[in-house]
Every structure is written in C-alpha cells, then in structure tokens.
Coordinates of C-alpha atoms in Angstrom, one line a residue:
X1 CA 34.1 -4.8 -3.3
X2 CA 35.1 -7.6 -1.1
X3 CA 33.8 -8.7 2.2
X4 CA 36.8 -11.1 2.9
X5 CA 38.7 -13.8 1.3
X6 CA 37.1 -17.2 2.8
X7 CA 33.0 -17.3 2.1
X8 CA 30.5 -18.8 1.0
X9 CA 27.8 -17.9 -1.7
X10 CA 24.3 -18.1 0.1
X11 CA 22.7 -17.3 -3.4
X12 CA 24.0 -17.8 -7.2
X13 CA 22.1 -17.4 -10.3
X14 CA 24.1 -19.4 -12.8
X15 CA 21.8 -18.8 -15.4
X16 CA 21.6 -15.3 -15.4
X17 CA 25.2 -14.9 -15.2
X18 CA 26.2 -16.9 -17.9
X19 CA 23.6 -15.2 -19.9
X20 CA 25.2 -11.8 -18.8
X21 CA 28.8 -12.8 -19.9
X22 CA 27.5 -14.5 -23.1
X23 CA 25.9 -11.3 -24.3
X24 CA 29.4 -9.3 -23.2
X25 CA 31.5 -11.3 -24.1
X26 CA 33.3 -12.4 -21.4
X27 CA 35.2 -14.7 -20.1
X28 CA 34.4 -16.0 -16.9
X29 CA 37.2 -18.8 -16.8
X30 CA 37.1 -22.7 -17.5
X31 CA 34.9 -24.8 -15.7
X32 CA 36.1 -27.2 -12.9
X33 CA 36.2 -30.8 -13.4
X34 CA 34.4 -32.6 -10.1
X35 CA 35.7 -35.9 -9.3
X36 CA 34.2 -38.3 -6.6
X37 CA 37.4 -40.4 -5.0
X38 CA 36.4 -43.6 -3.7
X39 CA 37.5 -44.7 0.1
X40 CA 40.8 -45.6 0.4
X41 CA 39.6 -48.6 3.1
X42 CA 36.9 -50.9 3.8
X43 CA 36.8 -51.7 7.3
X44 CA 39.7 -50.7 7.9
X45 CA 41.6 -52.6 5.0
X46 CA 43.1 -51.1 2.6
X47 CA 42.0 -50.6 -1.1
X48 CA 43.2 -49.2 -4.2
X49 CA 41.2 -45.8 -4.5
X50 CA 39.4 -44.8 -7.9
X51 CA 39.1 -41.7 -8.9
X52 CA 35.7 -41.4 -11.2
X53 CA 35.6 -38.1 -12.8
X54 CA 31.5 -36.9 -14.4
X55 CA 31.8 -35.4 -17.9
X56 CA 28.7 -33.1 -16.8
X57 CA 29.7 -32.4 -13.2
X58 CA 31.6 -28.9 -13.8
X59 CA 31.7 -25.9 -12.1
X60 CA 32.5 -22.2 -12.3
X61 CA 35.4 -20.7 -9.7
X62 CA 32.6 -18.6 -8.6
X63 CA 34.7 -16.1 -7.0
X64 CA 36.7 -15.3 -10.2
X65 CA 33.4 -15.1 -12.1
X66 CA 32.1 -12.6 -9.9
X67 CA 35.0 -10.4 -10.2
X68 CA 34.9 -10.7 -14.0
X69 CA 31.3 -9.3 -13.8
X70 CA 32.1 -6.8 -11.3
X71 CA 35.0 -5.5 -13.5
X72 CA 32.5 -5.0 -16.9
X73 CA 29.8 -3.5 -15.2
X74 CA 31.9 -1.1 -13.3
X75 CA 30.3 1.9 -11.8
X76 CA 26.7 0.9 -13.6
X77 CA 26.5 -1.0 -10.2
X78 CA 25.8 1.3 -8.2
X79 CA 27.4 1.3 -4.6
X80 CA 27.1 4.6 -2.4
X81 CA 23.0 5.8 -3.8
X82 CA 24.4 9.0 -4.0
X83 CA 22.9 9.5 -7.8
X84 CA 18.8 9.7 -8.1
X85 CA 17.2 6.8 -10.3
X86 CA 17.0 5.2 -11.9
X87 CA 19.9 2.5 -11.0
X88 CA 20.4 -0.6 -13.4
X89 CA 22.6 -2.5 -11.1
X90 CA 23.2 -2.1 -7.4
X91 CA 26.1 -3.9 -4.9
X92 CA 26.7 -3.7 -1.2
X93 CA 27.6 -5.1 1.9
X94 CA 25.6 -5.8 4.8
X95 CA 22.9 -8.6 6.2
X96 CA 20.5 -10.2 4.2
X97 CA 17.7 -12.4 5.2
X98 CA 16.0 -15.3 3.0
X99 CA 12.4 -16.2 3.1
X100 CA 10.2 -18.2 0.7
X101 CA 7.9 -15.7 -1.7
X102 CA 4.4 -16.5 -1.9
X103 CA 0.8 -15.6 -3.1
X104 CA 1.7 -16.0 -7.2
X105 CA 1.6 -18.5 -9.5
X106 CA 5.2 -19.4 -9.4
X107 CA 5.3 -19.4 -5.3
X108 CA 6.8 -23.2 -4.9
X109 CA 10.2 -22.1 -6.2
X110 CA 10.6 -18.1 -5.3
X111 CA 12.6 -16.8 -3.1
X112 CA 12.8 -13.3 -1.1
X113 CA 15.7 -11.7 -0.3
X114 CA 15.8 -8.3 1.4
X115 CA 19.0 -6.4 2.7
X116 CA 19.0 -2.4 3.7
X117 CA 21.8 0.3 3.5
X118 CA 22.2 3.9 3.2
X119 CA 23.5 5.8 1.0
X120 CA 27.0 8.1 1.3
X121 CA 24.1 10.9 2.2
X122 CA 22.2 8.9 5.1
X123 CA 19.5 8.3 2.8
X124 CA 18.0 4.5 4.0
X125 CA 17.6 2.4 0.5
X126 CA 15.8 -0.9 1.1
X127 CA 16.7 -3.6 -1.8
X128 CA 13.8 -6.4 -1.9
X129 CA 14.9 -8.8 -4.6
X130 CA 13.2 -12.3 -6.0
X131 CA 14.7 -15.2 -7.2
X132 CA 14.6 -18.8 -7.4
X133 CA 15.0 -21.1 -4.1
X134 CA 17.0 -23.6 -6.6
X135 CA 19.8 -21.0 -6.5
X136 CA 19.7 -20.5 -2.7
X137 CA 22.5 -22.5 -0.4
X138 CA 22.9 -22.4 3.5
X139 CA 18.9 -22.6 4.3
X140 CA 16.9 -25.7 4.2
X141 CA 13.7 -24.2 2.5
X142 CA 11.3 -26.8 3.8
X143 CA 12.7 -25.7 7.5
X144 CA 9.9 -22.2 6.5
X145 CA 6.6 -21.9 8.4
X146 CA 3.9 -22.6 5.9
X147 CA 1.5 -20.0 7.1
X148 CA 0.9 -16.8 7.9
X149 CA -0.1 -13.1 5.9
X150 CA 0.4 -13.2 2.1
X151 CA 0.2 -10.2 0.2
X152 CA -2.3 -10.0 -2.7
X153 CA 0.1 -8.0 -4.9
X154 CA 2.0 -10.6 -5.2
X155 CA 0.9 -11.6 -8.8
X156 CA 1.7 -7.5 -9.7
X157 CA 5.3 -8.0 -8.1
X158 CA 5.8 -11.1 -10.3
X159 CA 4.3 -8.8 -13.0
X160 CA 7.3 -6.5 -12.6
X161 CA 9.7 -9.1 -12.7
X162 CA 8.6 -11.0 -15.6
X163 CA 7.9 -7.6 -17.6
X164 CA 11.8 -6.3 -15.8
X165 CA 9.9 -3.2 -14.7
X166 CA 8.4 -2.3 -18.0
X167 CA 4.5 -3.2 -17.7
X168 CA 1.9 -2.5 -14.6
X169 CA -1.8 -3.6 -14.8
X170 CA -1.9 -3.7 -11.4
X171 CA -4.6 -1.6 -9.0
X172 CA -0.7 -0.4 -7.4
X173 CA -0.5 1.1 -10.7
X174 CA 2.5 3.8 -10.3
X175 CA 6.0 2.7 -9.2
X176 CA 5.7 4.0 -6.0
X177 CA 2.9 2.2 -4.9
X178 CA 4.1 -0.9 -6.2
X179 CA 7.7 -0.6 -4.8
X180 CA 6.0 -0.4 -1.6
X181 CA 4.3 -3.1 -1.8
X182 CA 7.2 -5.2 -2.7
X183 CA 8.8 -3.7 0.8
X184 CA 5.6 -4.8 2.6
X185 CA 6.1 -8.2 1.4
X186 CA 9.7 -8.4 2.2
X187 CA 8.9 -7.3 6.0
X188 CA 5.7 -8.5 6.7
X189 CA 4.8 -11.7 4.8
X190 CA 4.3 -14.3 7.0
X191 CA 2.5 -12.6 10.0
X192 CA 0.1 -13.8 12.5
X193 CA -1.7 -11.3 14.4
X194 CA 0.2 -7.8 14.8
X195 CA 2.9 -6.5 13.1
X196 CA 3.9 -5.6 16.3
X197 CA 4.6 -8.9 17.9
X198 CA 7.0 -9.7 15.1
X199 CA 9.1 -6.5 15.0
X200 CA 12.6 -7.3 15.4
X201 CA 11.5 -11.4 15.5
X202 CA 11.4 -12.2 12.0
X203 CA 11.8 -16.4 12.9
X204 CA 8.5 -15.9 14.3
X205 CA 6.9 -15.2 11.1
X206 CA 5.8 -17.5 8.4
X207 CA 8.0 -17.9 5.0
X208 CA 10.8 -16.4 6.5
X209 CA 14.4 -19.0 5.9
X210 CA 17.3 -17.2 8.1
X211 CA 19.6 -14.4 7.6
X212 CA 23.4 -13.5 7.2
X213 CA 25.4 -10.9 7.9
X214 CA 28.7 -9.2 6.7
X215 CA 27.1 -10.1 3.3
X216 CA 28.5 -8.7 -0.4
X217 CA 25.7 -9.4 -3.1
X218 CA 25.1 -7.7 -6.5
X219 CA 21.6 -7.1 -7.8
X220 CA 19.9 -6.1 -11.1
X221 CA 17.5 -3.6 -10.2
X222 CA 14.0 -3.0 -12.4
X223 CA 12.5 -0.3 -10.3
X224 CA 13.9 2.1 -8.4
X225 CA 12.3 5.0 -6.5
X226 CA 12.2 7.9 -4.0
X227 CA 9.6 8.1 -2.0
X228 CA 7.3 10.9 -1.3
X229 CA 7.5 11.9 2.1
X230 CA 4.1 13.7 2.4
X231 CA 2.3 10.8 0.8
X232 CA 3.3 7.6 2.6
X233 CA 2.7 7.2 6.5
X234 CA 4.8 4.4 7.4
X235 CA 4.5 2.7 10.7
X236 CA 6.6 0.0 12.2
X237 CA 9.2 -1.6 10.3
X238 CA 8.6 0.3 7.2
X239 CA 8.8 3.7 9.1
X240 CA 12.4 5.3 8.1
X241 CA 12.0 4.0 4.4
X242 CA 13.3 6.4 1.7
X243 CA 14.1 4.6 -1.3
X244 CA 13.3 1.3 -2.4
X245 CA 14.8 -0.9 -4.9
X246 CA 13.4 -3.8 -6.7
X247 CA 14.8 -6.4 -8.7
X248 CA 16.9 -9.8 -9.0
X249 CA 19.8 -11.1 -7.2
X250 CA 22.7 -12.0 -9.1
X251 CA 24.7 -13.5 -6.0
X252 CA 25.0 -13.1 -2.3
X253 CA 28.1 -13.9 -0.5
X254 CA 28.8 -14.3 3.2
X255 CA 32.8 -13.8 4.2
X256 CA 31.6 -15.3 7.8
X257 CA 30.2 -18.5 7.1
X258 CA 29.6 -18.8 11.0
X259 CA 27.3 -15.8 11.3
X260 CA 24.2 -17.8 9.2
X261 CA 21.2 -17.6 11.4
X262 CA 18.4 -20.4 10.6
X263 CA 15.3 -19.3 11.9
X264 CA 14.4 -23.4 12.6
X265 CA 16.9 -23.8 15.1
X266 CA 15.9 -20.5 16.5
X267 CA 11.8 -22.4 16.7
X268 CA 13.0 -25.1 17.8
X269 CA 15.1 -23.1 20.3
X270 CA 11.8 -21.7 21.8
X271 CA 10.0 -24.4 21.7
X272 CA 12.0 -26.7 23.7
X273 CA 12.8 -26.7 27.8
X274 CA 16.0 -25.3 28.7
X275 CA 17.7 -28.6 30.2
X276 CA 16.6 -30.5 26.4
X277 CA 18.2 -27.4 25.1
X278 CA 21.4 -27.3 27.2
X279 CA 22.1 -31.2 26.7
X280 CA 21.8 -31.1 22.7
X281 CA 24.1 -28.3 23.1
X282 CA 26.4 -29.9 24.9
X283 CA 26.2 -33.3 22.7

C-alpha cells in the first residue's frame, strides 16, 4: 500500500511498533543519529560551524519501518473487508480526521481518530480508533474546543481498549452496542445543540483537531462487527453504517502534506470580517 512517495506521518505509535517487531523479530533498521549544526554567521560574520550530535536524539526511517511491518503481517491486515470478522489488523487509504477523546479517566492525553471506507462489496466499514495525542503530529491539540456533548460510555470504550476487546462490564454489554457507541463518539462528541447543525461541519463541534485526506494508516483492530440491520435505526451521520471497527492506530500517513485541514483556522476563519481575513491572507 502506498499513498505516494513524499509525506508526512500525522500519527506514530513508536511504542507499540517497537513492541510489535521485538516480539517478531524484526528488524526495523538502525536508528538515525540527529545532529543540531550551529549557524555558520553571527550578524552576518562568519564563524566556524559545530556540529553537536545527542547520544539519545535517534530516530527510526519511519517509512522503512512501516514497510517492514507491512511485509510480516501481510494479508492479517486486512485491506478490501471482503472476509466477515473478526479482523486482527486493518489498512487503508482515505481521509482521517483527529479530535481529542474525552469523558474517561485518561481524557488529557487520548486521541480519536476516525476514517471510513468500503469494502470491494460496497459494504461501508467505519474504523474509530484511540490513541495517545503524544503520538499525534500536524494538529496543535490545544487549538480543540473545550466543550461540548461527551459520551458516558466513554469509560466502557476505554474498557475495551485496555482489556484489547476481551472484557465488557458495561450497560452496552454486547459488541454491537458498544461498537456503536464508539461510532457515536467518533461523530458526535463535541456537539452543541442538534446533530443537525454540525452535519458535514465537524470544526464547529467541540474536541474535534482537523483532518487529512489521501491518508494510508494501519490499525490493530479489537472489535469488529456487522451490524444488524433490523435492530439499529440510524439517523444522520451514522445512517449508512454497516460495519464498525474498533481499535488502535498504529500510524497514519498523509502523501499530501498540503491537504491538512485545522479546524482553528477554519474558527478563526468564521469568526473574523472578510477584509481582516483577506489582508492576513495576503500578508
């Protein structure tokens, strides 16, 4: 899978990935050695330049390592949906928007992550996944609107994640339920008044970070399920939902760095006259 050749990774769990190739085996390359050059002139006069080089500032070609995983997990990452569940591992391509994830006890340092595709059958799949904001890049999180709806099944999503799908003591107590809980969250925290007035504006909502498109990410997935068609009556932005994924990112990769869309400057946007608008614009 490849999205293009120049990028940059929106989201990278380091610590689950080097945990992943430790337990393989694999080799996911040397490390980089980072080295801070000083400037070659102060004021305009010329010095000798020093190069000072960190014994602990080292870093992963990311884009080798993520082939190296790709390669071992093969086709347990699922790409196409056309197989039932349960899926271990799931990759793609597409958009995927950030937001902060609140309500638990862990909330100052989760993140949200949604993205939705369809399988090679036309089946739509929504993926909601939760990680940490420490592994996040592009989006300032302190840009997010502190307010706004917050789910109280937030403490059984964080349930499933800590437990990796395995426990539920949660009133949502079948994987169905839960699942769609985790998709209300993903589309709905943050809202003030109607879902309606936010549909299609997700900067207006609170939590919410930014998205990007043309997107490839990889994901380990804890539950995964169809949904019943006679039992759920979706409306809104959950109406066409027929399979929903839950689990962790692993990374997220845009191949058009240009196409990131923070939701601040979009605020800001609206809140400020044209003409103030225009001239920032223009410099």
């Amino acid at each position: 899978m490849s999205a293009g050749s120049i990028g940059k990774y929106l989201y990278w769990s380091g610590r689950r990935i080097e945990a992943f190739a430790a337990d393989n085996g694999l080799d996911l390359g040397p490390k980089r050695q980072l080295s801070i050059k000083s400037p070659g002139s102060i004021g305009g006069v010329p010095v000798p330049q020093v190069e000072l080089a960190g014994g602990e500032k080292k870093q992963r070609n990311l884009r080798r390592a993520a082939a190296v995983i790709e390669k071992a997990l093969g086709d347990q990452a699922v790409s196409t949906f056309a197989d039932p569940p349960p899926a271990l591992f799931a990759k793609g391509v597409g958009q995927v928007s950030f937001a902060k994830f609140v309500g638990g006890p862990a909330s100052d340092k989760a993140a949200l992550l949604h993205t939705r595709t369809r399988s090679t059958s036309g089946q739509r799949v929504e993926l909601c996944l939760f990680g940490s904001l420490d592994n996040t890049a592009g989006f300032r999180t302190s840009d997010a609107l502190d307010t706004g709806w917050s789910s109280s099944a937030s403490q059984a999503i964080e349930e499933l994640l800590q437990s990796h799908g395995r426990q539920n003591s949660s009133q949502w107590d079948d994987e169905e339920s839960r699942a769609v809980e985790a998709l209300k969250i993903a589309l709905n925290q943050g809202i003030t008044g109607g879902i309606a007035e936010h549909e299609n504006r997700p900067w207006t909502r609170g939590y919410t970070l930014g998205h990007a498109r043309n997107c490839e990410w990889l994901a380990e997935i804890y539950t995964d399920v169809i949904l019943d068609g006679h039992r759920w009556d979706f409306r809104g932005s959950l109406a066409g939902a027929e399979r929903i994924m839950v689990g962790v990112p692993l990374w997220v990769r845009t191949a058009s760095p240009n196409s990131i869309v923070r939701y601040a400057e979009m605020r800001r946007d609206a809140s400020e006259p044209p003409t103030r608008r225009w001239r920032r614009r223009l410099g």
